[in-house]
XYZ file of C-alpha atoms in Angstrom:
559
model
C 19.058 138.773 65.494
C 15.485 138.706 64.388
C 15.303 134.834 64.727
C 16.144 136.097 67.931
C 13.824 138.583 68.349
C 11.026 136.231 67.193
C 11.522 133.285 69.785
C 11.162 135.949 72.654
C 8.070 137.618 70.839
C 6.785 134.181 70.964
C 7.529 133.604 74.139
C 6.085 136.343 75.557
C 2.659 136.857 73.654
C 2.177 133.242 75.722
C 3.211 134.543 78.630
C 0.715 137.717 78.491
C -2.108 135.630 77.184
C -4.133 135.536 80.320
C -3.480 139.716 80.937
C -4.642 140.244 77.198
C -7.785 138.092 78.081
C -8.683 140.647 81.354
C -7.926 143.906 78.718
C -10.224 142.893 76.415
C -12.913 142.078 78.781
C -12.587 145.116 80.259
C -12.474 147.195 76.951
C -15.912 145.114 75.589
C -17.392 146.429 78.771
C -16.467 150.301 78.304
C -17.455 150.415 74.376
C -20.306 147.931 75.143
C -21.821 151.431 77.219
C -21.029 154.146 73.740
C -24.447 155.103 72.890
C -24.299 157.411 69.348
C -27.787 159.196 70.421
C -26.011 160.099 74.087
C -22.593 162.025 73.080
C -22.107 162.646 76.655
C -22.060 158.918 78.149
C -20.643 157.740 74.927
C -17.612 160.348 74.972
C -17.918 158.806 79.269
C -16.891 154.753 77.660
C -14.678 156.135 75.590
C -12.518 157.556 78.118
C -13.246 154.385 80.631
C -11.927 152.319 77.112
C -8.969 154.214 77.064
C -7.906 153.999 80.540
C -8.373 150.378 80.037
C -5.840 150.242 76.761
C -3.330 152.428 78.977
C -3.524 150.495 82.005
C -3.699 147.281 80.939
C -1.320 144.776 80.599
C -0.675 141.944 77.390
C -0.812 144.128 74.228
C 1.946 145.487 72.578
C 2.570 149.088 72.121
C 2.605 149.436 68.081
C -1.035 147.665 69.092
C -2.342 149.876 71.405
C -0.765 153.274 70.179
C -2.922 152.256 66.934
C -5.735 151.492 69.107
C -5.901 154.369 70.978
C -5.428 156.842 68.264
C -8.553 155.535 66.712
C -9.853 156.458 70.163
C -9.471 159.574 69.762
C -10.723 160.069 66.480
C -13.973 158.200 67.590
C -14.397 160.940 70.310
C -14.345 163.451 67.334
C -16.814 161.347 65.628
C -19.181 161.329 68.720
C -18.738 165.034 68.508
C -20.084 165.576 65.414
C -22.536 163.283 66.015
C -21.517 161.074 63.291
C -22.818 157.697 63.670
C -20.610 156.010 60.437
C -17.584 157.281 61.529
C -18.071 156.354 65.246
C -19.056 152.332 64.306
C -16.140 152.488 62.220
C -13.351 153.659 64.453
C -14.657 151.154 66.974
C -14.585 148.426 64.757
C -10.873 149.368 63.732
C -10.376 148.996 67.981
C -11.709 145.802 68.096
C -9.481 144.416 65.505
C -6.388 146.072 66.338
C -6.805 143.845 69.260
C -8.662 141.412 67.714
C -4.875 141.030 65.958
C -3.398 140.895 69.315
C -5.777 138.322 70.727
C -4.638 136.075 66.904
C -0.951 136.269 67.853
C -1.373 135.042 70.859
C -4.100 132.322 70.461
C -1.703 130.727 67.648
C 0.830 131.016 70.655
C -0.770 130.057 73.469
C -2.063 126.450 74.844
C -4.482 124.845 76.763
C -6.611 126.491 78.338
C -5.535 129.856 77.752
C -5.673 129.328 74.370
C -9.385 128.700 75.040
C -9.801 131.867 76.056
C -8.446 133.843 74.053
C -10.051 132.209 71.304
C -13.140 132.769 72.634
C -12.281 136.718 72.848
C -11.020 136.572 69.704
C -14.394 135.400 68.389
C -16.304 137.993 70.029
C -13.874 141.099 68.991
C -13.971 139.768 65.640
C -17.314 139.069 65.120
C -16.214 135.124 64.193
C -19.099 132.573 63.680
C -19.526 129.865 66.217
C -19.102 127.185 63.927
C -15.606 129.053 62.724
C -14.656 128.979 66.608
C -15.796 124.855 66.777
C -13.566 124.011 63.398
C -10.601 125.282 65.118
C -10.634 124.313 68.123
C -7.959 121.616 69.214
C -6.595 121.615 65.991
C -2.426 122.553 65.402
C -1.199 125.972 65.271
C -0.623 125.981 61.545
C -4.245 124.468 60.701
C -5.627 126.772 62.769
C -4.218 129.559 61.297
C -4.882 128.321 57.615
C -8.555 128.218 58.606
C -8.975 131.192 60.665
C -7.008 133.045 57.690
C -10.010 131.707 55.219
C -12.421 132.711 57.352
C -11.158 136.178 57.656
C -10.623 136.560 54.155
C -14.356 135.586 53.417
C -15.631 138.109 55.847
C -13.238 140.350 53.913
C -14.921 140.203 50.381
C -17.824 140.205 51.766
C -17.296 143.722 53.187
C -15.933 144.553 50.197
C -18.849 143.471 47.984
C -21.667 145.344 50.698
C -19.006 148.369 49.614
C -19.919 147.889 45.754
C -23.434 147.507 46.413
C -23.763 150.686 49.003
C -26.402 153.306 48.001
C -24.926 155.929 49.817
C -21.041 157.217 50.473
C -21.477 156.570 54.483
C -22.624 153.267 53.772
C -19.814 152.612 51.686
C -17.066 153.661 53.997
C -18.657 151.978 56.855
C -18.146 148.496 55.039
C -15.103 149.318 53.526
C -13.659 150.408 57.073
C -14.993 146.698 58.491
C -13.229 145.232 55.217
C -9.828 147.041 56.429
C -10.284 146.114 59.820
C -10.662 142.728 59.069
C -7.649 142.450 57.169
C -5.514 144.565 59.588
C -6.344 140.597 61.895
C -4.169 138.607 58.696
C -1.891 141.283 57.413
C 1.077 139.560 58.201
C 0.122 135.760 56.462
C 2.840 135.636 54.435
C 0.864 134.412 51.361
C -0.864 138.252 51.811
C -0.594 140.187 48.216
C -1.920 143.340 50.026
C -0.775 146.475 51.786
C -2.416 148.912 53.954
C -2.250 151.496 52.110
C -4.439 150.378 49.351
C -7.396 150.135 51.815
C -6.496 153.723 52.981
C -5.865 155.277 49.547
C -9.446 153.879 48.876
C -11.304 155.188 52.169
C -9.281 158.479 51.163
C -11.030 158.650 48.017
C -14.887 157.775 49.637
C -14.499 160.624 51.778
C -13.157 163.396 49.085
C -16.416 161.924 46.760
C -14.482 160.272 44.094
C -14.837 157.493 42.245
C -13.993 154.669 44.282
C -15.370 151.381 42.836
C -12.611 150.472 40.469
C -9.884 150.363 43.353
C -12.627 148.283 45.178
C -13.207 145.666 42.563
C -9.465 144.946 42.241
C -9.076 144.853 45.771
C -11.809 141.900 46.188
C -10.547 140.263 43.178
C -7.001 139.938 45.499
C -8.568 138.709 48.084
C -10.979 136.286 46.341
C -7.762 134.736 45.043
C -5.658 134.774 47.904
C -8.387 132.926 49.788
C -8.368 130.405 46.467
C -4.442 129.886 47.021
C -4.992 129.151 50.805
C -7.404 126.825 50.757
C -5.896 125.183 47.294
C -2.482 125.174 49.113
C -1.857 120.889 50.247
C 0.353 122.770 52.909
C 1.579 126.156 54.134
C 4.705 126.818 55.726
C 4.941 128.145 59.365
C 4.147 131.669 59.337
C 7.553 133.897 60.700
C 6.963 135.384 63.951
C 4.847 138.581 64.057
C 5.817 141.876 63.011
C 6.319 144.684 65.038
C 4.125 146.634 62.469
C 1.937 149.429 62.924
C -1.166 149.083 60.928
C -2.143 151.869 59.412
C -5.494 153.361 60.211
C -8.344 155.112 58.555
C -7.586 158.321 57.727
C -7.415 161.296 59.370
C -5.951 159.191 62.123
C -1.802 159.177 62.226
C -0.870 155.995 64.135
C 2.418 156.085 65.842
C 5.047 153.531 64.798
C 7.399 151.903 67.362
C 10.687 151.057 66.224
C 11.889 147.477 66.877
C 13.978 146.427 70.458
C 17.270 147.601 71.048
C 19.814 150.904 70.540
C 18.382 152.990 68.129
C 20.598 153.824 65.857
C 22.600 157.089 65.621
C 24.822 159.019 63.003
C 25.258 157.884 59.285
C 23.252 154.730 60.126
C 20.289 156.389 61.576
C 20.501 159.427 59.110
C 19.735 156.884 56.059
C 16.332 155.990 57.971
C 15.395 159.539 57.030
C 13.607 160.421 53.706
C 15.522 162.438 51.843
C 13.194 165.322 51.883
C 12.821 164.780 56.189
C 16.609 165.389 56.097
C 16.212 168.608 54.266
C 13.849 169.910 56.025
C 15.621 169.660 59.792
C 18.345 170.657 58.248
C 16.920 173.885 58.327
C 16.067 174.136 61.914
C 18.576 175.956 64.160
C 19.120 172.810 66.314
C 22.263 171.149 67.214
C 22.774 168.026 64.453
C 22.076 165.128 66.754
C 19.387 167.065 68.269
C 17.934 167.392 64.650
C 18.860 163.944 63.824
C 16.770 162.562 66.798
C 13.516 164.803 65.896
C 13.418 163.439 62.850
C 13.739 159.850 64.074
C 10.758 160.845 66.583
C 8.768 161.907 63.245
C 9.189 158.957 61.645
C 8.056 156.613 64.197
C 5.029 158.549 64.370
C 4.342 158.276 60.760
C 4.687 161.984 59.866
C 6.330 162.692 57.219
C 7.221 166.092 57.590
C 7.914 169.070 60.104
C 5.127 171.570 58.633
C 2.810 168.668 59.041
C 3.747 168.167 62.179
C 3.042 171.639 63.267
C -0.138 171.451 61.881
C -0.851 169.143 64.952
C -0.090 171.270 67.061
C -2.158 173.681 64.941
C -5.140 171.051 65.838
C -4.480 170.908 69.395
C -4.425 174.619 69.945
C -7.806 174.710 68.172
C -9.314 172.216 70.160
C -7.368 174.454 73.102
C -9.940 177.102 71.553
C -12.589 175.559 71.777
C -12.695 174.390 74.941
C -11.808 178.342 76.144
C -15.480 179.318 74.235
C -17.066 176.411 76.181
C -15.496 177.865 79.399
C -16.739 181.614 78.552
C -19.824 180.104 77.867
C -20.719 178.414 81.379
C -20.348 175.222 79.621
C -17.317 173.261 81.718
C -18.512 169.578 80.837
C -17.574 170.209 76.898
C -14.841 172.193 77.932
C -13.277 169.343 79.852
C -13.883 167.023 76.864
C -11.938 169.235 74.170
C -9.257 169.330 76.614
C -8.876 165.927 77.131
C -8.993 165.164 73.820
C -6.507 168.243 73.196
C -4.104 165.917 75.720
C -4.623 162.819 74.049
C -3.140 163.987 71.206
C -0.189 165.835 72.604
C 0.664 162.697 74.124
C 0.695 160.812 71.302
C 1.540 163.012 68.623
C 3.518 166.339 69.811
C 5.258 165.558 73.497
C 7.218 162.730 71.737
C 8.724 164.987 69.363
C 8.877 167.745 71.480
C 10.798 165.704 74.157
C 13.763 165.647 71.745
C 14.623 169.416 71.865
C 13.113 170.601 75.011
C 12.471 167.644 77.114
C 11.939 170.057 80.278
C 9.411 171.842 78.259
C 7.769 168.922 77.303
C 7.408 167.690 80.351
C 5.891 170.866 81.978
C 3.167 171.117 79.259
C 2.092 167.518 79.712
C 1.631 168.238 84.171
C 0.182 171.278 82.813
C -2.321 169.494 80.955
C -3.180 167.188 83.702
C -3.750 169.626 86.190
C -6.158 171.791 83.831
C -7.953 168.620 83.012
C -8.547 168.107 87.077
C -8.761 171.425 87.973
C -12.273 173.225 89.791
C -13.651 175.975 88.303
C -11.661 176.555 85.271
C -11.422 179.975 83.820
C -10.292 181.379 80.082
C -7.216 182.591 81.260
C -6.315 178.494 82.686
C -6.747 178.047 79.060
C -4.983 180.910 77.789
C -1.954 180.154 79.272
C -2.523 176.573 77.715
C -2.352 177.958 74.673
C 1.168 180.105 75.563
C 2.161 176.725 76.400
C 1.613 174.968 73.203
C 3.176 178.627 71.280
C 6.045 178.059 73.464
C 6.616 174.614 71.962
C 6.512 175.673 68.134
C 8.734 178.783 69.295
C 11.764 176.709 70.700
C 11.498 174.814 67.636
C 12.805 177.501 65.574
C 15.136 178.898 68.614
C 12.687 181.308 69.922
C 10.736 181.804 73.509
C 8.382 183.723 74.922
C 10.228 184.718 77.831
C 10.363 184.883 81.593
C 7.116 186.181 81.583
C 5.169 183.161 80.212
C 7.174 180.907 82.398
C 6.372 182.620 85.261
C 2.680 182.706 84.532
C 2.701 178.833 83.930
C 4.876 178.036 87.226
C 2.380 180.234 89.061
C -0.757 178.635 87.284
C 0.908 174.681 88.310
C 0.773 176.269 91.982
C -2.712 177.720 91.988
C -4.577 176.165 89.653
C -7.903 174.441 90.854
C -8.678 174.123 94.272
C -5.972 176.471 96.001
C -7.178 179.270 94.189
C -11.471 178.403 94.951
C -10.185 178.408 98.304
C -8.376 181.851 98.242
C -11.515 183.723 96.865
C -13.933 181.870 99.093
C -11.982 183.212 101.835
C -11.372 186.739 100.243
C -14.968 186.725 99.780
C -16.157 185.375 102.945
C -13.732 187.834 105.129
C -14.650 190.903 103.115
C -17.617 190.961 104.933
C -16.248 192.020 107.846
C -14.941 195.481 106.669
C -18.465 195.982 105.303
C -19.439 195.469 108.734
C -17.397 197.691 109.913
C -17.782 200.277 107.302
C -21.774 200.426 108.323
C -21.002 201.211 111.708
C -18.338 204.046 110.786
C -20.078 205.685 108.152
C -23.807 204.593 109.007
C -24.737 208.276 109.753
C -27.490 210.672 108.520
C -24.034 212.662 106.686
C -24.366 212.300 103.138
C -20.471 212.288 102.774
C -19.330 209.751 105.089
C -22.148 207.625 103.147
C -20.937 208.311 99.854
C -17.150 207.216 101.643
C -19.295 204.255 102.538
C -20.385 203.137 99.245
C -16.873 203.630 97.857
C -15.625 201.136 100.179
C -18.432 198.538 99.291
C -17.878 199.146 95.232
C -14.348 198.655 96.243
C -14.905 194.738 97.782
C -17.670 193.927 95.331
C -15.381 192.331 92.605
C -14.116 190.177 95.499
C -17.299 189.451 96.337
C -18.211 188.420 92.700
C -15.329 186.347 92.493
C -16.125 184.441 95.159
C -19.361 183.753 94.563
C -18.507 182.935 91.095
C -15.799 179.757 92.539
C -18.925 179.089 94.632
C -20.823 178.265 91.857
C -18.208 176.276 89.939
C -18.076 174.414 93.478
C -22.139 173.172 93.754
C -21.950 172.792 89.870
C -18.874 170.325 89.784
C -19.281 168.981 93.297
C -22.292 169.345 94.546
C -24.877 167.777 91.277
C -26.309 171.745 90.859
C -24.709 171.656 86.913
C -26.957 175.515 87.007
C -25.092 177.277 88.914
C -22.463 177.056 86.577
C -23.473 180.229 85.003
C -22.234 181.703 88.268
C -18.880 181.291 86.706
C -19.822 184.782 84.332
C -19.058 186.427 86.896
C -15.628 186.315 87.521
C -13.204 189.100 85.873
C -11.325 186.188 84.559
C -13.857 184.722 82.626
C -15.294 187.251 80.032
C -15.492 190.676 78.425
C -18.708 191.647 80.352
C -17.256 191.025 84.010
C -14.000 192.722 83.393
C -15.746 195.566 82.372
C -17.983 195.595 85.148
C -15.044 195.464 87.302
C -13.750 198.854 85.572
C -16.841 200.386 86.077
C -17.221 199.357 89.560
C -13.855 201.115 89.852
C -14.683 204.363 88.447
C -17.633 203.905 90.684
C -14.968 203.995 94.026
C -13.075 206.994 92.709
C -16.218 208.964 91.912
C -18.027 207.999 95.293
C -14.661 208.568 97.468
C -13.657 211.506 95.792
C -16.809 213.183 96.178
C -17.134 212.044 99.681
C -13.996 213.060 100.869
C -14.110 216.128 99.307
C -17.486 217.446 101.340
C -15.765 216.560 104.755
C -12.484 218.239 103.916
C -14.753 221.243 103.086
C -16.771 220.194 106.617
C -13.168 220.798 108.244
C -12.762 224.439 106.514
C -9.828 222.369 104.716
C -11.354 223.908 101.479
C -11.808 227.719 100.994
C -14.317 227.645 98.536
C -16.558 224.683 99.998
C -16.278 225.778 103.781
C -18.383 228.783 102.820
C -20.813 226.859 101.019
C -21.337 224.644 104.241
C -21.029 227.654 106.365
C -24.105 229.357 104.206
C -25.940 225.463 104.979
C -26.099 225.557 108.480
C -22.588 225.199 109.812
C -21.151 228.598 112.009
C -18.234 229.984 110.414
C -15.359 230.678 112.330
C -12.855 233.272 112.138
C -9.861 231.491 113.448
C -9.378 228.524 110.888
C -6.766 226.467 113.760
C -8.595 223.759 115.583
C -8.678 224.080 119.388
C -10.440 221.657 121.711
C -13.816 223.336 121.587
C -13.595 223.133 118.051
C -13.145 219.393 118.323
C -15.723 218.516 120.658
C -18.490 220.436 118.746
C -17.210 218.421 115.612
C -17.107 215.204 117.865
C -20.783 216.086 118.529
C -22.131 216.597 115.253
C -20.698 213.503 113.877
C-alpha cells in the first residue's frame, strides 16, 4: 500500500509541475509588495499571497495548510510591527514551498524540470553556480548535491545564530536555519527532527539559554553533510512524506492524514494519546462523535481539548478587537482582525467543530464571510459574532444559547451589509416628508401645536441619524472619503454615547408632546383647571361646555 501510494505521489507531483510553477510566481509577486514600514499594504500582499496559496493549483495540502498558517501569524507580526518575526514567517513560506518546488524538480523532466528549478532557486535563495552544478545531471545526483548545498546554508544559519548580539537577531537566523532544513527533512540519511529546531526557537523567545542546543544542532548537521558528500553512493530516496512540518512557534500547523478511509473504532481509538482519550471521554457526546473530534484534533496538531478552546479563546479576542476598532470609526483595522479572526477558524476551530455540529459550523463560517464583506459594519454585527463563536464552545459541552441567538444570527445573514444601508437611507430620506408635513400643520404662531411640532421632529431624528450615519460608512468605503467614517458614531448601534442620545431624544418627545397636548386639551375646555387659566389669557369662557357649530367655527378661526 504505501509503495502504492508513492508511485502515484510521484506521478502526480510531475503532473502538477507546471501549476506549482504559476503558484509560486504568483505568490513571489504578492510578498514581493509586504513592506514592514507600511502595515497597511503589507497586511494588503499578505492577503493577495493567501488567495494565491488557496486558489492555486500543484501543492499539496499538508504544504499549504503549513504555509498558510505561517500566513497568518505574519499578519500578527505586521501588527505589532515586528520586523524579525515578519522576515521570518515569510521565509518559513518560501520554503514550505520551496519543499514543494524540490519534490517535484527531482520528479519532473525536461523542461519543466527547468523551471521549477529555477523557482526553486529563487524561493530558496540557491546560488547560481548551485543551480549550474545540477542541472542535467540524474535525479539521485541532483539530490545528493542540492542536499549539500542545503545543509551548508544550514550551518551557516546556525553559526550567524551563535554569533548574534541580540535575541531578534538570533531567532531570525535560527528561523532561516529551520526553514532551510524543513527543504531536506525527509533525506533519509537526516539525524534530525523538527522539533529540536522548535524546542530551540521556544527557548530564544522565553530568554533562555539557547546556545548549547545550537552548537549540537550544527555539529549534526556539519556531519551529516560529511556523510553525504563522503558517501561513494546513496540509495534512492523513498517517495515523499505526507508530513507536516512543524512551524515556528506560536503557529499550530494542521496535519493531513494520509489517502484513504480513515479509520474508525478500536483501530482509530489507538491513534489517540492516551490522555486525548480521557479527556473526550468526558464530553457529553455520542462515542463516535467523540471519537471523530479527537481524530480532527490530532490532525491539527493539538493535543488537547482545553487547548483547543483556547483558540477559540484567541479568535473571540481578535472578535474584540475588531468591535473597539468599529466603535472607534476605525473599519479598515476592524476588517483586518476579522479576517484574520476567519483565517483561523478555518483552519483551526470549523474543522473540529464540523464533527459535532456540522450545521453550526457551517453557519458561523457564511457568517464570517458576510461580516468580512459587509458595508458599514456596526458593534452589534460583531456582537453577534461573538454569540456565534460562544455558541460553538456551548454545544461542545451540550449546551446552547437558544432560539434567541439563532434568530438574531438568521436575521443578521439576511440584513447584514447593504440591505440594511439601504433600509435607513430610505427611512431617512422619506422621513422628511412627515417633517414637511408637520411644518405646515403645526407651523402656527400657537405655542402648543409647536411644541406638538417639535415632538414629532425629536421623534424622526434617530432615523435621521441613522441614516446619515450608513451614509457616511457609504462615501467612506465606496466613495475614497475614509473621513466620513466618523459619521458611523452616530448610529444607536454603534456606541454608548448615541444610544443615550437616542433616550434622551425620547424623553425629549414625551416632554414636548405631553406638554403640547396638554395646553390644547385645556384650549378645548377638556381640562377644568387649565380652561380657566386660558379663559383669564384672552380666550371667552363659555357657560355651556358642549360644542355646537358656532363654537367650532370660532375655533376653526383662531387656529
Amino acid at each position: 500500500m504505501r509503495g502504492w501510494l508513492a508511485l502515484v505521489l510521484a506521478f502526480g507531483l510531475s503532473a502538477l509541475a507546471a501549476p506549482l510553477a504559476t503558484l509560486y510566481d504568483g505568490l513571489e509577486e504578492a510578498l514581493r509588495q509586504v513592506r514592514p514600514e507600511d502595515p497597511s499594504r503589507t497586511l494588503a500582499a499578505l492577503d493577495r499571497a493567501q488567495g494565491v496559496l488557496r486558489q492555486g493549483e500543484g501543492l499539496p495540502p499538508v504544504i499549504r495548510d503549513a504555509a498558510l498558517a505561517n500566513l497568518q501569524e505574519a499578519r500578527q507580526a505586521a501588527l505589532r510591527r515586528s520586523s524579525a518575526d515578519l522576515e521570518a514567517r515569510l521565509f518559513l513560506v518560501r520554503h514550505l514551498v520551496g519543499k514543494a518546488l524540490y519534490d517535484g524538480y527531482l520528479q519532473a523532466q525536461g523542461a519543466e524540470g527547468e523551471a521549477l528549478l529555477a523557482r526553486l532557486a529563487r524561493a530558496t535563495d540557491l546560488p547560481q553556480e548551485a543551480v549550474a552544478e545540477v542541472r542535467g545531471l540524474p535525479p539521485e545526483e541532483a539530490r545528493r548535491r542540492l542536499e549539500a548545498r542545503y545543509l551548508q546554508l544550514l550551518a551557516q544559519d546556525l553559526n550567524r545564530t551563535l554569533g548574534a548580539a541580540s535575541r531578534p537577531e538570533a531567532y531570525l537566523a535560527l528561523a532561516r536555519a529551520y526553514a532551510r532544513y524543513l527543504v531536506v527533512q525527509d533525506s533519509p540519511q537526516s539525524p534530525l527532527r523538527a522539533q529540536e529546531f522548535v524546542r530551540a526557537l521556544a527557548r530564544i523567545s522565553a530568554g533562555e539559554e539557547f546556545r548549547p542546543e545550537v552548537r549540537e544542532l550544527r555539529e549534526r548537521v556539519l556531519a551529516w553533510r560529511t556523510a553525504l558528500l563522503q558517501a561513494p553512493g546513496v540509495p534512492a530516496p523513498p517517495a515523499p512524506r505526507a508530513q507536516a512540518p512543524t512551524p515556528a512557534p506560536p503557529t499550530v500547523t494542521p496535519r493531513t492524514p494520509p489517502p484513504g478511509a480513515p479509520p474508525s473504532g478500536p483501530e482509530a481509538e489507538a491513534l489517540l494519546t492516551p490522555a486525548l482519550r480521557e479527556e473526550i471521554g468526558f464530553l457529553p457526546l455520542p462515542e463516535e462523535v467523540a471519537l471523530e473530534l479527537g481524530l480532527a484534533l490530532q490532525r491539527l496538531a493539538i493535543p488537547s481539548v482545553v487547548d483547543w478552546l483556547g483558540v477559540v479563546n484567541e479568535v473571540r479576542s481578535s472578535l474584540a478587537i475588531a468591535l473597539l476598532h468599529v466603535q472607534s470609526g476605525d473599519p479598515a483595522w476592524a476588517r483586518t482582525q476579522l479576517r484574520y479572526a476567519h483565517e483561523q477558524y478555518r483552519l483551526l476551530i470549523q474543522p473540529v467543530a464540523r464533527t459535532y455540529a456540522p450545521e453550526l459550523a457551517e453557519r458561523a463560517d457564511r457568517l464570517f464571510l458576510r461580516t468580512e464583506g459587509a458595508l458599514g459594519l456596526r458593534t452589534v454585527d460583531l456582537a453577534v459574532l461573538l454569540g456565534e463563536m460562544q455558541e460553538i464552545e456551548e454545544r461542545l459541552f451540550g449546551n446552547t444559547q437558544g432560539l434567541w441567538h439563532a434568530l438574531q444570527v438568521q436575521v443578521q445573514l439576511l440584513t447584514l451589509g447593504l440591505p440594511r444601508a439601504v433600509f435607513f437611507l430610505l427611512a431617512a430620506a422619506l422621513a422628511f416628508f412627515p417633517l414637511y408635513l408637520i411644518r405646515l400643520t403645526f407651523g402656527g404662531r400657537n405655542v402648543y401645536w409647536n411644541l406638538l411640532g417639535l415632538a414629532f421632529l425629536f421623534l424622526v431624528l434617530p432615523i435621521l441619524a441613522e441614516g446619515l450615519s450608513y451614509l457616511g460608512s457609504v462615501l467612506a468605503e465606496h466613495g475614497g472619503l475614509p473621513l466620513l467614517a466618523a459619521l458611523a458614531n452616530l448610529s444607536i448601534a454603534q456606541a454608548l454615547v448615541p444610544y443615550l442620545a437616542w433616550g434622551l431624544t425620547v424623553f425629549l418627545v414625551v416632554a414636548l408632546a405631553g406638554a403640547g397636548l396638554r395646553g390644547i386639551a385645556a384650549q378645548f375646555g377638556l381640562l377644568k383647571e387649565r380652561g380657566a387659566e386660558v379663559a383669564a389669557g384672552g380666550w371667552e369662557e363659555r357657560a355651556s361646555t358642549g360644542l355646537t357649530s358656532e363654537t367650532i367655527v370660532e375655533w376653526d378661526e383662531e387656529f
